[in-house]
PDB file of C-alpha atoms in Angstrom:
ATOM      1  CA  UNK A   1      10.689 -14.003  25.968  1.00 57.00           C
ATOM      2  CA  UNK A   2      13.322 -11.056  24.766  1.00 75.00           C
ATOM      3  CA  UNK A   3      11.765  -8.314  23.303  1.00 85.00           C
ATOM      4  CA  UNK A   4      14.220  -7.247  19.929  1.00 84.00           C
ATOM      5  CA  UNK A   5      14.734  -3.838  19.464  1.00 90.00           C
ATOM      6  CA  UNK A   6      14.012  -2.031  15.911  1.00 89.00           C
ATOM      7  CA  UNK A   7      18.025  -2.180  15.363  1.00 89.00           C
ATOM      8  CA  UNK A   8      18.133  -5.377  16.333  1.00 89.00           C
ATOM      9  CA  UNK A   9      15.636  -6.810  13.457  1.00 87.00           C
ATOM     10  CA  UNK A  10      16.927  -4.198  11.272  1.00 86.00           C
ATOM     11  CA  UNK A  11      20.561  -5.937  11.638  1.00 88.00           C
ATOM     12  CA  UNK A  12      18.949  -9.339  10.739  1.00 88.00           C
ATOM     13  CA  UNK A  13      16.968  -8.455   7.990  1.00 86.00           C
ATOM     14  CA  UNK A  14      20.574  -6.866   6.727  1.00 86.00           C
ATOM     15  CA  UNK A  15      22.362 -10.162   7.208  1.00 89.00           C
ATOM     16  CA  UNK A  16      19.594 -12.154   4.900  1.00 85.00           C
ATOM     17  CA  UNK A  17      20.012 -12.371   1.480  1.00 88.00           C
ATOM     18  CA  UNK A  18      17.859 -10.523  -1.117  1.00 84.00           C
ATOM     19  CA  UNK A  19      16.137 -14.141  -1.748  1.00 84.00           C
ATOM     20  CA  UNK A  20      15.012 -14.567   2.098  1.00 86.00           C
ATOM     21  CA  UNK A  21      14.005 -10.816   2.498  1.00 82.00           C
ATOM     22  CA  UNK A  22      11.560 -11.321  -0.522  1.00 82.00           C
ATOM     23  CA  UNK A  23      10.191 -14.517   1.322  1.00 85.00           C
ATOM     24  CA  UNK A  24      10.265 -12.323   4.769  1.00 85.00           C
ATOM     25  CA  UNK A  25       8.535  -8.796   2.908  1.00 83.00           C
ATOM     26  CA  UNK A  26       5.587 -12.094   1.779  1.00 84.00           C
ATOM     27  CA  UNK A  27       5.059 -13.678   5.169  1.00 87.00           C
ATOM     28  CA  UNK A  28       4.930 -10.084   6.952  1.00 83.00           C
ATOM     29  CA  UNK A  29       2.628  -8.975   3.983  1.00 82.00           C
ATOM     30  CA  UNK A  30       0.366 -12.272   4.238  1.00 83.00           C
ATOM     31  CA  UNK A  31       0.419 -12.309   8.111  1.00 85.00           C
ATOM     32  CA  UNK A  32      -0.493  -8.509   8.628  1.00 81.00           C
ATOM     33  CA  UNK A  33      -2.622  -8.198   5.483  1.00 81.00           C
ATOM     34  CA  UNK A  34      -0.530  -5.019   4.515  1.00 78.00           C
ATOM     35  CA  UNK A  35       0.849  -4.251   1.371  1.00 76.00           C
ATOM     36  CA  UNK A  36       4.426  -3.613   0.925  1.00 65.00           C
ATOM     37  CA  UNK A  37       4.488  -1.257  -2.274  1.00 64.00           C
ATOM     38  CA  UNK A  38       6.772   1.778  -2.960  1.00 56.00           C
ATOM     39  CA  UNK A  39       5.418   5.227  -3.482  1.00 55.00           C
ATOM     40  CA  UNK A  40       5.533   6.190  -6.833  1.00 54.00           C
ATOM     41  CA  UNK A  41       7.801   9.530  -6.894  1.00 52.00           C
ATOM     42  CA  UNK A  42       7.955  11.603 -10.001  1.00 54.00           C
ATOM     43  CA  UNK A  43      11.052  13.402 -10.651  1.00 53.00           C
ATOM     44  CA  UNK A  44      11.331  17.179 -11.834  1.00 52.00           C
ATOM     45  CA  UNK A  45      14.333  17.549 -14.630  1.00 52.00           C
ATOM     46  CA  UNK A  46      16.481  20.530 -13.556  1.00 52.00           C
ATOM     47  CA  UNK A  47      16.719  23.614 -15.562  1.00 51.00           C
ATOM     48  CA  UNK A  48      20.085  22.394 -17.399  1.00 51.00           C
ATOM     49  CA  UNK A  49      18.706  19.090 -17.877  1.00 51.00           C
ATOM     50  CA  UNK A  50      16.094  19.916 -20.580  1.00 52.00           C
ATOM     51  CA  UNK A  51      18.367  19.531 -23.658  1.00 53.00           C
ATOM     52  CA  UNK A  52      19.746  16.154 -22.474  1.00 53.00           C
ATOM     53  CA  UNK A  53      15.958  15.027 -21.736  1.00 52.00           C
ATOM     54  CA  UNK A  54      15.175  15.990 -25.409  1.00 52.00           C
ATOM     55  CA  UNK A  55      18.164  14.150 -26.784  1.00 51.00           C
ATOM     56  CA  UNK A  56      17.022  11.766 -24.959  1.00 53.00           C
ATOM     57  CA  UNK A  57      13.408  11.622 -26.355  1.00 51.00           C
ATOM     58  CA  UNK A  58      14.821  12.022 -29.585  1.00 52.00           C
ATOM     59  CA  UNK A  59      16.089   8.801 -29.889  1.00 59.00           C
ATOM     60  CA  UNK A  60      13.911   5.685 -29.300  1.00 65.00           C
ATOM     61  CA  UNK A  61      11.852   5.761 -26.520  1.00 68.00           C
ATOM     62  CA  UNK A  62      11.240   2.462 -24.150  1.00 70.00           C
ATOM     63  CA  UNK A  63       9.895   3.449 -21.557  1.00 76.00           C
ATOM     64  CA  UNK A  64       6.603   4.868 -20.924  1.00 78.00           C
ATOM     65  CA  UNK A  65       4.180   6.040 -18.670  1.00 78.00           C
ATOM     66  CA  UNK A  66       0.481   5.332 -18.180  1.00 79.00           C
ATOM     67  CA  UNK A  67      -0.802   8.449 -16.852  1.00 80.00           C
ATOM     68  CA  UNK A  68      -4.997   8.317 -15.798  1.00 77.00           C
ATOM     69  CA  UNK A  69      -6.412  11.224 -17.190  1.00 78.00           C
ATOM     70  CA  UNK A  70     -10.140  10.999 -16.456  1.00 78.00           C
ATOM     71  CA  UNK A  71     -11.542   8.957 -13.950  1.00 79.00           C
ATOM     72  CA  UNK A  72     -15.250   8.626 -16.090  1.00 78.00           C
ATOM     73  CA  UNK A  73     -18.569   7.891 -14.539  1.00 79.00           C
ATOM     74  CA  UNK A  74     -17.352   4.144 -13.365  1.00 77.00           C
ATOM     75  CA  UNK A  75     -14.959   5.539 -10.463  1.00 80.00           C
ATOM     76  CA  UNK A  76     -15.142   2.045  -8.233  1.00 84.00           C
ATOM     77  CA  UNK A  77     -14.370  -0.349 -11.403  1.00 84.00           C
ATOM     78  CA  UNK A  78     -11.296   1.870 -12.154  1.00 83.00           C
ATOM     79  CA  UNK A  79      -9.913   1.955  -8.558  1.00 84.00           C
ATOM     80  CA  UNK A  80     -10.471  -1.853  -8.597  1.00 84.00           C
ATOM     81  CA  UNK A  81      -8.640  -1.855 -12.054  1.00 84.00           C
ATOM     82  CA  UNK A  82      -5.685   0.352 -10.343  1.00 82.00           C
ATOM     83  CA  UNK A  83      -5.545  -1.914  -7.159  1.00 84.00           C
ATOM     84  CA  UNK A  84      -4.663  -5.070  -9.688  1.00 83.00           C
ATOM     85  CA  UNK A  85      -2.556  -3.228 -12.063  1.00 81.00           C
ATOM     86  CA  UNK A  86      -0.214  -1.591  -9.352  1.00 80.00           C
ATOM     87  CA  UNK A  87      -1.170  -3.843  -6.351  1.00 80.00           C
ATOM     88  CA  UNK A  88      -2.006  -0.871  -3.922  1.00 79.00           C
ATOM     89  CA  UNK A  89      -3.932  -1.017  -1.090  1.00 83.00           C
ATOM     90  CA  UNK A  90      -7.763   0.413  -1.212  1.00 84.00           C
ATOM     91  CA  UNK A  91      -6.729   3.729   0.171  1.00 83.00           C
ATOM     92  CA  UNK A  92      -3.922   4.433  -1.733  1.00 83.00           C
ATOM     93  CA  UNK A  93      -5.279   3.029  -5.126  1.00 82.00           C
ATOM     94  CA  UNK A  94      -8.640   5.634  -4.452  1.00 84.00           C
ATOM     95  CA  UNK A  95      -5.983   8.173  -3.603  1.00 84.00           C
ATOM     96  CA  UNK A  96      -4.064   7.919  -7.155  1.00 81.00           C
ATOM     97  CA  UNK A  97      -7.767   8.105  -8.606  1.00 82.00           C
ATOM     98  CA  UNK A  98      -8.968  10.876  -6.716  1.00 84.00           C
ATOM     99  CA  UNK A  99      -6.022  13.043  -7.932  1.00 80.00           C
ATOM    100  CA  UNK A 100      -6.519  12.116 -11.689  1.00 73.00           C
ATOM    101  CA  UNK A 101      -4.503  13.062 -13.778  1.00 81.00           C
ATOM    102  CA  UNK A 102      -1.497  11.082 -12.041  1.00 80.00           C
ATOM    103  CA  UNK A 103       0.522   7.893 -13.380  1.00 81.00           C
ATOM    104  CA  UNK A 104      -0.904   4.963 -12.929  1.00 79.00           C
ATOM    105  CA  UNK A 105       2.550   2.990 -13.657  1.00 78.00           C
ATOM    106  CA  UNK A 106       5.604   4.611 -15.022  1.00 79.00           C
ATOM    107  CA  UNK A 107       8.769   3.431 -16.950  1.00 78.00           C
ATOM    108  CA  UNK A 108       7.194   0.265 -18.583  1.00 77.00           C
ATOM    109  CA  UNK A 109       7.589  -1.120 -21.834  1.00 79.00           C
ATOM    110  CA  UNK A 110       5.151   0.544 -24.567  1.00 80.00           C
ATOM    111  CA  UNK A 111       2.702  -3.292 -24.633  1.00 80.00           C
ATOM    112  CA  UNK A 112       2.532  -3.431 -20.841  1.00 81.00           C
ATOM    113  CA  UNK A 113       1.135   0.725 -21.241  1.00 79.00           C
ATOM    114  CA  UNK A 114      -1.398   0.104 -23.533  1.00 82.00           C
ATOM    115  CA  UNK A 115      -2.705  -2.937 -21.837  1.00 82.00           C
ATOM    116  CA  UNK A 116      -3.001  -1.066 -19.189  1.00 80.00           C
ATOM    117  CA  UNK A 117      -5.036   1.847 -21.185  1.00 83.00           C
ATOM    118  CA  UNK A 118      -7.060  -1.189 -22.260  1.00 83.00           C
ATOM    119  CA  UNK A 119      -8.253  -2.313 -18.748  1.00 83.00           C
ATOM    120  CA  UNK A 120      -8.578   1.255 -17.570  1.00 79.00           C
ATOM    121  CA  UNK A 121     -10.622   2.733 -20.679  1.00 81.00           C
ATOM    122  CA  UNK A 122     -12.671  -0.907 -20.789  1.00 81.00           C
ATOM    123  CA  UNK A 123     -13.987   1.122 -17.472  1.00 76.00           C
ATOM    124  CA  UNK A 124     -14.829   4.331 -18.950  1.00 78.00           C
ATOM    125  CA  UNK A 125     -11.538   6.317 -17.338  1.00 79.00           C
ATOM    126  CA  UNK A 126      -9.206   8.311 -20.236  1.00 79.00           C
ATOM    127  CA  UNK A 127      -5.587   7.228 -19.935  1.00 79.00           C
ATOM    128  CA  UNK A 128      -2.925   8.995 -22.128  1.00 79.00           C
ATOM    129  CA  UNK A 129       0.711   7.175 -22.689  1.00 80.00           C
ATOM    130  CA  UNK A 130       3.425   9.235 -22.387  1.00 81.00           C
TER     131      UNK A 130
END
């Protein structure tokens, strides 16, 4: 059997379409019971941004962010909430609790952030929408 090289696959997963590399990112998720989710990165206005960030927040805002506050005294029922809200791993869904406060989920609609208050504060943790 031919062993591929990394640029190899990497050239084949570039000539699939985006329909067959969701189908591919499943069966490699399913097969090596790993979970294919971004990092959430939080970006840092510059300096000169501020007043277009304001103007910005002046006018309607529609998207928000659920940021967990307090974890509370129920710390495993929240990290279980986390893991089905965001679909982390274990690890990295203790890791966003652990370093409370830190979003939870960021640039949703303003429902989909207070559902998610809901299921966290059912569990005792303190979640502010921002």
């Amino acid at each position: 059997m031919a062993t591929l090289t990394q640029d190899q696959i990497l050239d084949a997963i570039g000539a699939m379409t985006l329909l067959e590399v969701s189908e591919f990112v499943k069966k490699f998720e399913d097969k090596f019971g790993v979970t294919a989710a971004a990092p959430v990165a939080i970006a840092a206005p510059a300096a000169g941004g501020a007043p277009a960030v304001a103007a910005e927040a002046a006018e309607e805002q529609t998207e928000f962010s659920a940021i967990l506050a307090e974890v509370g005294p129920n710390k495993i029922p929240v990290i279980k909430v986390v893991r089905e809200l965001t679909g982390l791993g274990l690890k990295e869904a203790k890791d966003l609790v652990d370093a409370s406060p830190k979003p939870v989920k960021e640039g949703v609609a303003r429902d989909e952030a207070e559902k998610i208050k809901a299921a966290l504060e059912e569990q005792g943790a303190k979640v502010e929408i921002k």
